[in-house]
Structure formats: structure tokens, C-alpha cells
Amino acid sequence: MASKALIFLALLSFSAVSPRPAIAEINEEDKPGLVMNFYKDTCPQAEDIIKEQVKLLYKRHKNTAFSWLRNIFHDCAVQSCDASLLLDSTRRSLSEKETDRSFGLRNFRYLDTIKEAVERECPGVVSCADILVLSARDGIVALGGPHFPLKTGRRDGRKSRADVVEQYLPDHNESISVVLDRFAAMGINTPGVVALLGAHSVGRTHCVKLVHRLYPEVDPVLNPDHIEHMLHKCPDAIPDPKAVQYVRNDRGTPMVLDNNYYRNILDNKGLLIVDHQLATDKRTKPYVKKMAKSQDYFFKEFARAITILSENNPLTGDQGEIRKQCNVANKHH
């Protein structure tokens, strides 16, 4: 469950071989980027509308907040924070939503609801990429997490990046070294990665993702007190992916984003292999222990890491477009 990253390395190696002329560097400097209150003149109420919609939707459907939180990771970590995740499949390209890495992602219709509310007020102004990022931030607040300001001004991509998803999104079974490297390429350091994985404090994990730790033999590192519950929730060695079979990530406070996750994984109650590695690897364990003791420290690092993730290689200025509907690129005649 788990951080558009390697492109930076490719750019670095390219510039080392063939440096850009000075004029290109000036143009890069002049290129408009993300700013605070980007819509203050064109749609001043945009952020308030998004916040209000998130509150209304969360009141009706609590699990929407988990979806919004996952969206920012699955979109922004794959090359660019450009809402490519939201595009439906076409005859020519597979949607990122339908890749293996996106297993369990849902509730996209509620992003459409937010987009429609914004469009009623300011048609054709606010991007789906900004709505995705701001709804994630407001979803974090709904779950009891920190509020923090985010820049806006992203524009929407026109193509799915399904073919490269696995190069950028770390899998829950990857080594902690791979996870740290993938996020480092986006500028997120080790405490930032430890904080981001604190998102596993909320929501649930489908049995498909964890039965390898239970069958044919139980992973010996799992806390014996937790095993009975996991086996009860996941009674089949080969669960049906479409069945509602899952384990809550945090049985204590499953609907609250808090630092209980870190206490759980230090007690060997992490559901995923990456959770266990986070608590035992010498590079990450000191930060896990620090976050287990201090929720303020966890929130500070979490807000910082989400901010970096939200600013990963966005389309700005005249790049991309402002989609009319978040699930389809605009038609150009």
C-alpha cells in the first residue's frame, strides 16, 4: 500500500551527458510552478468547496477518506502529480486504476462528485490533479490527522501511465531498500518514508495481500496474539479477490490517523512485510520508535512528506489541460 520518481534520475543523467544551453535554464526558471492560493483570482472559493464536499462525503461514507489518501500516493508517485490515475481505460491504453498495484483502489466516483461541485462554481478552471491532492489533504484532517497548506496550480495529464506503474510504486513485498530508494528519488528522506507508511494506521488490508504470511505456514515473526485474529479474518489460503475479506490495519483505532501504527509494528502486529521491515531495519527503526512516542513528530514528518509527494513533477503553466471530467481526457478537435 504503498510512495513518478525515477524520471529525476533520468533527467540528471541526461543533463550530465548533454547540458542544456543557458537560455533553456532561464526558461526553466521562468516556467510557472505551483503556488499557494493559485485560484485566488479565478476561483477563490475552490479550496472551500473541496473541503466542504470532503466533509459531506466523509459523513456519509467514512471509507472515502482512506481512498483519497491512497489516491495521492498512487497518482503522485508515478512520474507526475497529474491525475493520470483517474483516467479510464481506452481502446489504446489501460487505466492505472486497473493495474495490479492499484488493487483495492475505489471510490473514484466521489472525486467526480467534488469535481462537479467545483465546476458548477468555476467551470473549466480547477484541475482534477489539484482536486485529488486537496481532497487527500482534507481527508487526512477528517481522519484526525494534521492540516497543512498545499500549493496548487497543477494541470491534468492526458495519458495513463499504466505501463510504468511498477517501476515507480513500491510493492508491499519489496525490500525496505527498494522502498527507501523509490521515495528518495522523489526527494523524500528516511523519516519521511517512515511517516508516509503511517498511513497504514487507517483502513484495511485485503487477505489477498497477506495470506502468504499465514499459509502454508504462519510467519514466525508475527505476534502470536495477532495470528488468531488474522486467521479468523482470512480463513482461505487462496482468497477470492472480489470477496470482502480483509483485516483492519489497526484494530485499536482503525478510523483514526495516529501513531498507534508504530506501536503495533514494534509489537510485531504489522500486516504487511514492509511494516515488519520498517520496525526492524536499522535505518528506519529509530524513526519508528520516535514516532511511536510522539504523535506530534509523526504528524510533522507526515505533513512534510505528503507536501513533497504532492509537488512531484507536476504539469504547470501551459502543460497538460484542465479536464472537464476527471475520468476522460478532453477531446481536441
Short mmCIF file of C-alpha atoms in Angstrom, two decimals:
data_model
loop_
_atom_site.label_atom_id
_atom_site.label_comp_id
_atom_site.label_asym_id
_atom_site.label_seq_id
_atom_site.Cartn_x
_atom_site.Cartn_y
_atom_site.Cartn_z
CA MET A 1 0.00 0.00 0.00
CA ALA A 2 2.42 1.86 -0.82
CA SER A 3 5.34 6.32 -2.02
CA LYS A 4 6.87 9.46 -10.87
CA ALA A 5 10.29 9.22 -9.34
CA LEU A 6 13.00 7.66 -11.48
CA ILE A 7 12.43 10.34 -14.08
CA PHE A 8 14.55 12.63 -11.94
CA LEU A 9 17.47 10.22 -12.22
CA ALA A 10 16.99 10.00 -15.96
CA LEU A 11 16.99 13.79 -16.20
CA LEU A 12 20.13 14.00 -14.11
CA SER A 13 21.98 11.52 -16.29
CA PHE A 14 20.76 13.30 -19.43
CA SER A 15 21.96 16.68 -18.23
CA ALA A 16 25.33 15.18 -17.35
CA VAL A 17 25.76 13.99 -20.94
CA SER A 18 24.28 16.95 -22.81
CA PRO A 19 23.86 20.08 -20.70
CA ARG A 20 21.09 22.43 -21.75
CA PRO A 21 22.07 25.77 -23.18
CA ALA A 22 21.91 28.73 -20.81
CA ILE A 23 18.75 30.09 -22.40
CA ALA A 24 16.90 26.84 -21.59
CA GLU A 25 17.93 27.22 -17.97
CA ILE A 26 16.47 30.72 -17.92
CA ASN A 27 13.24 29.41 -19.41
CA GLU A 28 13.10 26.68 -16.77
CA GLU A 29 13.48 29.35 -14.08
CA ASP A 30 10.69 31.41 -15.63
CA LYS A 31 8.32 28.46 -16.03
CA PRO A 32 5.30 28.98 -13.76
CA GLY A 33 5.19 26.48 -10.91
CA LEU A 34 2.92 25.66 -8.03
CA VAL A 35 1.95 28.49 -5.68
CA MET A 36 -0.18 28.98 -2.60
CA ASN A 37 -3.76 30.08 -3.43
CA PHE A 38 -3.30 29.61 -7.18
CA TYR A 39 -7.07 30.09 -7.70
CA LYS A 40 -7.44 33.24 -5.58
CA ASP A 41 -8.49 35.32 -8.63
CA THR A 42 -10.03 32.69 -10.93
CA CYS A 43 -11.97 30.61 -8.38
CA PRO A 44 -11.39 31.98 -4.87
CA GLN A 45 -13.81 29.55 -3.23
CA ALA A 46 -12.28 26.41 -4.83
CA GLU A 47 -10.50 25.10 -1.73
CA ASP A 48 -13.52 25.78 0.48
CA ILE A 49 -15.81 23.90 -1.93
CA ILE A 50 -13.45 20.90 -1.95
CA LYS A 51 -13.18 20.95 1.86
CA GLU A 52 -16.97 21.15 2.26
CA GLN A 53 -17.54 18.29 -0.19
CA VAL A 54 -14.95 16.13 1.59
CA LYS A 55 -16.73 16.75 4.91
CA LEU A 56 -20.14 15.88 3.44
CA LEU A 57 -18.92 12.75 1.68
CA TYR A 58 -16.95 11.59 4.72
CA LYS A 59 -20.03 11.99 6.89
CA ARG A 60 -21.95 9.66 4.56
CA HIS A 61 -19.18 7.24 3.61
CA LYS A 62 -16.36 7.06 6.14
CA ASN A 63 -14.07 4.93 3.98
CA THR A 64 -13.84 7.64 1.32
CA ALA A 65 -11.03 9.26 3.34
CA PHE A 66 -8.85 6.14 3.02
CA SER A 67 -9.40 6.24 -0.75
CA TRP A 68 -8.41 9.89 -1.04
CA LEU A 69 -5.26 9.21 0.97
CA ARG A 70 -4.31 6.30 -1.28
CA ASN A 71 -5.04 8.36 -4.40
CA ILE A 72 -2.28 10.89 -3.71
CA PHE A 73 0.26 8.11 -3.29
CA HIS A 74 -0.84 6.16 -6.37
CA ASP A 75 -1.05 9.23 -8.58
CA CYS A 76 1.80 11.46 -7.47
CA ALA A 77 4.40 8.71 -7.03
CA VAL A 78 4.08 7.61 -10.67
CA GLN A 79 6.12 10.14 -12.68
CA SER A 80 3.89 13.17 -12.08
CA CYS A 81 1.12 14.54 -9.87
CA ASP A 82 -1.19 14.92 -12.89
CA ALA A 83 -4.36 12.91 -12.09
CA SER A 84 -3.39 10.27 -14.66
CA LEU A 85 -4.62 7.73 -12.07
CA LEU A 86 -8.20 8.89 -12.65
CA LEU A 87 -8.29 8.24 -16.40
CA ASP A 88 -10.45 5.32 -17.56
CA SER A 89 -9.10 2.69 -19.94
CA THR A 90 -9.50 3.34 -23.65
CA ARG A 91 -9.13 1.10 -26.68
CA ARG A 92 -5.49 2.17 -26.84
CA SER A 93 -4.43 2.32 -23.22
CA LEU A 94 -5.03 0.55 -19.93
CA SER A 95 -6.05 2.65 -16.94
CA GLU A 96 -3.66 2.87 -13.99
CA LYS A 97 -6.72 2.02 -11.89
CA GLU A 98 -6.76 -1.47 -13.44
CA THR A 99 -3.14 -2.45 -12.75
CA ASP A 100 -2.18 -4.95 -10.04
CA ARG A 101 -0.57 -2.21 -7.97
CA SER A 102 -3.95 -0.44 -7.80
CA PHE A 103 -5.74 -3.45 -6.29
CA GLY A 104 -8.38 -2.24 -3.84
CA LEU A 105 -8.48 1.38 -5.03
CA ARG A 106 -12.06 2.59 -5.20
CA ASN A 107 -14.50 5.44 -4.58
CA PHE A 108 -13.35 7.39 -7.63
CA ARG A 109 -16.97 8.45 -8.17
CA TYR A 110 -16.71 10.69 -5.13
CA LEU A 111 -13.88 12.64 -6.73
CA ASP A 112 -16.25 13.15 -9.67
CA THR A 113 -18.81 14.50 -7.17
CA ILE A 114 -16.27 17.04 -5.89
CA LYS A 115 -15.27 17.98 -9.44
CA GLU A 116 -18.92 18.58 -10.37
CA ALA A 117 -19.39 20.88 -7.35
CA VAL A 118 -16.30 22.89 -8.32
CA GLU A 119 -17.36 23.02 -11.99
CA ARG A 120 -20.75 24.46 -11.03
CA GLU A 121 -18.98 27.39 -9.42
CA CYS A 122 -15.99 27.81 -11.77
CA PRO A 123 -16.30 25.80 -15.00
CA GLY A 124 -13.04 24.78 -16.66
CA VAL A 125 -10.76 26.36 -14.05
CA VAL A 126 -9.72 23.86 -11.36
CA SER A 127 -7.75 20.77 -12.36
CA CYS A 128 -8.54 17.22 -11.30
CA ALA A 129 -4.91 16.97 -10.15
CA ASP A 130 -5.45 19.78 -7.63
CA ILE A 131 -8.77 18.27 -6.53
CA LEU A 132 -7.07 14.90 -5.99
CA VAL A 133 -4.31 16.47 -3.86
CA LEU A 134 -6.56 18.79 -1.83
CA SER A 135 -9.15 16.07 -1.16
CA ALA A 136 -6.34 13.85 0.15
CA ARG A 137 -5.19 16.62 2.50
CA ASP A 138 -8.76 17.27 3.69
CA GLY A 139 -9.33 13.52 4.04
CA ILE A 140 -6.27 13.37 6.31
CA VAL A 141 -7.88 16.05 8.50
CA ALA A 142 -11.19 14.12 8.56
CA LEU A 143 -9.27 11.11 9.90
CA GLY A 144 -7.82 13.15 12.75
CA GLY A 145 -4.53 13.95 11.05
CA PRO A 146 -2.80 17.30 10.68
CA HIS A 147 -3.94 20.19 8.48
CA PHE A 148 -1.21 21.77 6.37
CA PRO A 149 -1.20 24.23 3.46
CA LEU A 150 -0.56 22.88 -0.04
CA LYS A 151 0.37 24.69 -3.22
CA THR A 152 -1.92 24.49 -6.24
CA GLY A 153 -1.69 25.14 -9.97
CA ARG A 154 -1.28 21.55 -11.21
CA ARG A 155 -2.68 20.69 -14.61
CA ASP A 156 -4.07 17.36 -15.79
CA GLY A 157 -2.17 14.83 -17.88
CA ARG A 158 -3.70 13.36 -21.00
CA LYS A 159 -2.40 9.80 -20.81
CA SER A 160 -2.42 6.85 -18.46
CA ARG A 161 0.94 5.70 -17.13
CA ALA A 162 -0.15 2.11 -16.51
CA ASP A 163 2.88 0.73 -18.37
CA VAL A 164 5.33 2.24 -15.86
CA VAL A 165 3.38 1.97 -12.58
CA GLU A 166 5.50 -0.92 -11.28
CA GLN A 167 8.74 0.99 -11.90
CA TYR A 168 7.67 3.72 -9.50
CA LEU A 169 5.22 2.33 -6.93
CA PRO A 170 6.92 0.08 -4.40
CA ASP A 171 5.06 -3.13 -3.63
CA HIS A 172 4.27 -4.20 -0.06
CA ASN A 173 6.60 -7.19 -0.51
CA GLU A 174 9.59 -5.17 -1.75
CA SER A 175 12.68 -4.86 0.41
CA ILE A 176 12.88 -1.76 2.57
CA SER A 177 15.91 -0.70 0.49
CA VAL A 178 13.76 -0.55 -2.66
CA VAL A 179 11.05 1.39 -0.81
CA LEU A 180 13.59 3.92 0.53
CA ASP A 181 15.22 4.30 -2.90
CA ARG A 182 11.92 4.88 -4.72
CA PHE A 183 10.92 7.64 -2.33
CA ALA A 184 14.42 9.14 -2.18
CA ALA A 185 14.17 9.68 -5.94
CA MET A 186 11.20 11.96 -5.21
CA GLY A 187 13.13 13.84 -2.53
CA ILE A 188 11.56 12.08 0.46
CA ASN A 189 14.12 11.08 3.10
CA THR A 190 14.04 8.16 5.56
CA PRO A 191 11.92 9.77 8.32
CA GLY A 192 9.55 10.96 5.58
CA VAL A 193 9.15 7.39 4.30
CA VAL A 194 8.56 6.09 7.83
CA ALA A 195 5.89 8.77 8.30
CA LEU A 196 4.20 8.06 4.94
CA LEU A 197 3.84 4.39 5.83
CA GLY A 198 1.99 5.61 8.92
CA ALA A 199 -0.96 5.87 6.51
CA HIS A 200 -1.27 2.14 7.31
CA SER A 201 -2.70 3.36 10.62
CA VAL A 202 -6.11 3.57 8.90
CA GLY A 203 -8.11 1.44 6.51
CA ARG A 204 -7.76 -2.25 5.88
CA THR A 205 -5.68 -4.81 4.00
CA HIS A 206 -7.32 -7.40 1.77
CA CYS A 207 -6.48 -11.01 2.59
CA VAL A 208 -5.01 -11.40 -0.92
CA LYS A 209 -2.13 -9.17 0.23
CA LEU A 210 -1.28 -11.00 3.42
CA VAL A 211 -2.16 -14.72 3.14
CA HIS A 212 1.44 -15.52 2.19
CA ARG A 213 2.27 -14.70 5.82
CA LEU A 214 -0.32 -17.22 7.06
CA TYR A 215 -0.24 -20.12 4.59
CA PRO A 216 1.12 -22.76 4.21
CA GLU A 217 2.88 -21.80 7.44
CA VAL A 218 2.47 -18.80 9.71
CA ASP A 219 5.31 -16.27 9.50
CA PRO A 220 7.20 -16.86 12.79
CA VAL A 221 7.84 -13.14 13.32
CA LEU A 222 4.12 -12.35 13.70
CA ASN A 223 2.88 -11.66 17.20
CA PRO A 224 1.11 -14.87 18.38
CA ASP A 225 -1.71 -12.78 19.88
CA HIS A 226 -2.43 -11.32 16.44
CA ILE A 227 -2.28 -14.54 14.43
CA GLU A 228 -5.64 -15.93 15.60
CA HIS A 229 -7.41 -12.75 14.51
CA MET A 230 -5.69 -12.76 11.10
CA LEU A 231 -6.57 -16.43 10.51
CA HIS A 232 -10.17 -15.74 11.51
CA LYS A 233 -10.42 -12.87 9.03
CA CYS A 234 -8.51 -14.73 6.28
CA PRO A 235 -9.60 -18.39 6.52
CA ASP A 236 -8.65 -19.29 2.93
CA ALA A 237 -5.14 -19.82 1.61
CA ILE A 238 -6.32 -18.56 -1.79
CA PRO A 239 -8.89 -15.85 -1.06
CA ASP A 240 -11.32 -14.56 -3.65
CA PRO A 241 -10.07 -11.09 -4.67
CA LYS A 242 -13.69 -9.95 -5.04
CA ALA A 243 -14.75 -11.20 -1.61
CA VAL A 244 -14.99 -8.81 1.32
CA GLN A 245 -12.15 -10.47 3.24
CA TYR A 246 -9.81 -8.11 4.97
CA VAL A 247 -8.04 -7.25 8.22
CA ARG A 248 -8.12 -3.79 9.76
CA ASN A 249 -4.66 -2.23 9.67
CA ASP A 250 -5.04 -1.04 13.25
CA ARG A 251 -7.59 -2.84 15.42
CA GLY A 252 -7.27 -0.24 18.18
CA THR A 253 -8.10 2.96 16.28
CA PRO A 254 -8.99 1.79 12.74
CA MET A 255 -10.64 5.07 11.70
CA VAL A 256 -8.05 7.45 13.16
CA LEU A 257 -4.76 8.51 11.60
CA ASP A 258 -2.46 8.31 14.61
CA ASN A 259 0.85 6.91 15.81
CA ASN A 260 -0.68 3.68 17.10
CA TYR A 261 0.61 2.04 13.90
CA TYR A 262 4.20 2.41 15.11
CA ARG A 263 3.46 0.80 18.46
CA ASN A 264 1.74 -2.05 16.62
CA ILE A 265 4.64 -2.78 14.28
CA LEU A 266 7.15 -2.63 17.15
CA ASP A 267 4.92 -5.29 18.75
CA ASN A 268 5.10 -7.42 15.55
CA LYS A 269 1.49 -6.74 14.62
CA GLY A 270 2.20 -5.24 11.19
CA LEU A 271 0.13 -6.95 8.48
CA LEU A 272 2.49 -6.43 5.56
CA ILE A 273 6.12 -7.42 5.17
CA VAL A 274 7.04 -3.77 4.63
CA ASP A 275 5.51 -2.95 8.04
CA HIS A 276 7.70 -5.57 9.70
CA GLN A 277 10.82 -4.39 7.88
CA LEU A 278 10.13 -0.79 8.85
CA ALA A 279 10.19 -1.77 12.54
CA THR A 280 13.31 -3.93 12.32
CA ASP A 281 15.65 -2.33 9.75
CA LYS A 282 18.41 -0.30 11.41
CA ARG A 283 17.83 2.63 9.00
CA THR A 284 14.15 3.03 9.86
CA LYS A 285 13.69 1.59 13.37
CA PRO A 286 14.96 4.71 15.21
CA TYR A 287 12.29 6.83 13.48
CA VAL A 288 9.61 4.20 14.14
CA LYS A 289 10.44 4.33 17.85
CA LYS A 290 10.44 8.13 17.82
CA MET A 291 7.03 8.28 16.09
CA ALA A 292 5.64 5.64 18.46
CA LYS A 293 6.49 8.01 21.31
CA SER A 294 5.48 11.30 19.72
CA GLN A 295 2.39 11.86 17.60
CA ASP A 296 3.49 15.47 17.04
CA TYR A 297 6.72 14.25 15.46
CA PHE A 298 4.79 11.76 13.29
CA PHE A 299 2.38 14.49 12.14
CA LYS A 300 5.21 16.92 11.37
CA GLU A 301 7.08 14.39 9.22
CA PHE A 302 3.87 13.10 7.64
CA ALA A 303 2.78 16.59 6.56
CA ARG A 304 6.25 17.31 5.18
CA ALA A 305 6.37 14.04 3.20
CA ILE A 306 2.84 14.46 1.77
CA THR A 307 3.77 18.01 0.71
CA ILE A 308 6.87 16.76 -1.16
CA LEU A 309 4.84 13.95 -2.75
CA SER A 310 2.14 16.42 -3.84
CA GLU A 311 4.75 18.55 -5.62
CA ASN A 312 6.35 15.68 -7.54
CA ASN A 313 7.00 16.81 -11.11
CA PRO A 314 3.61 18.49 -11.74
CA LEU A 315 2.37 19.80 -15.05
CA THR A 316 2.01 23.60 -14.80
CA GLY A 317 1.62 26.68 -16.98
CA ASP A 318 0.50 25.61 -20.45
CA GLN A 319 1.38 21.94 -19.99
CA GLY A 320 -1.45 19.40 -19.92
CA GLU A 321 -5.03 20.62 -19.66
CA ILE A 322 -7.92 21.24 -17.26
CA ARG A 323 -10.14 18.18 -17.73
CA LYS A 324 -13.88 18.70 -17.93
CA GLN A 325 -14.39 15.23 -16.44
CA CYS A 326 -11.72 13.60 -14.32
CA ASN A 327 -12.03 10.14 -15.88
CA VAL A 328 -11.51 11.19 -19.53
CA ALA A 329 -9.09 13.48 -21.31
CA ASN A 330 -10.67 16.42 -23.14
CA LYS A 331 -11.48 15.89 -26.79
CA HIS A 332 -9.38 18.10 -29.05
CA HIS A 333 -10.85 18.89 -32.46
#
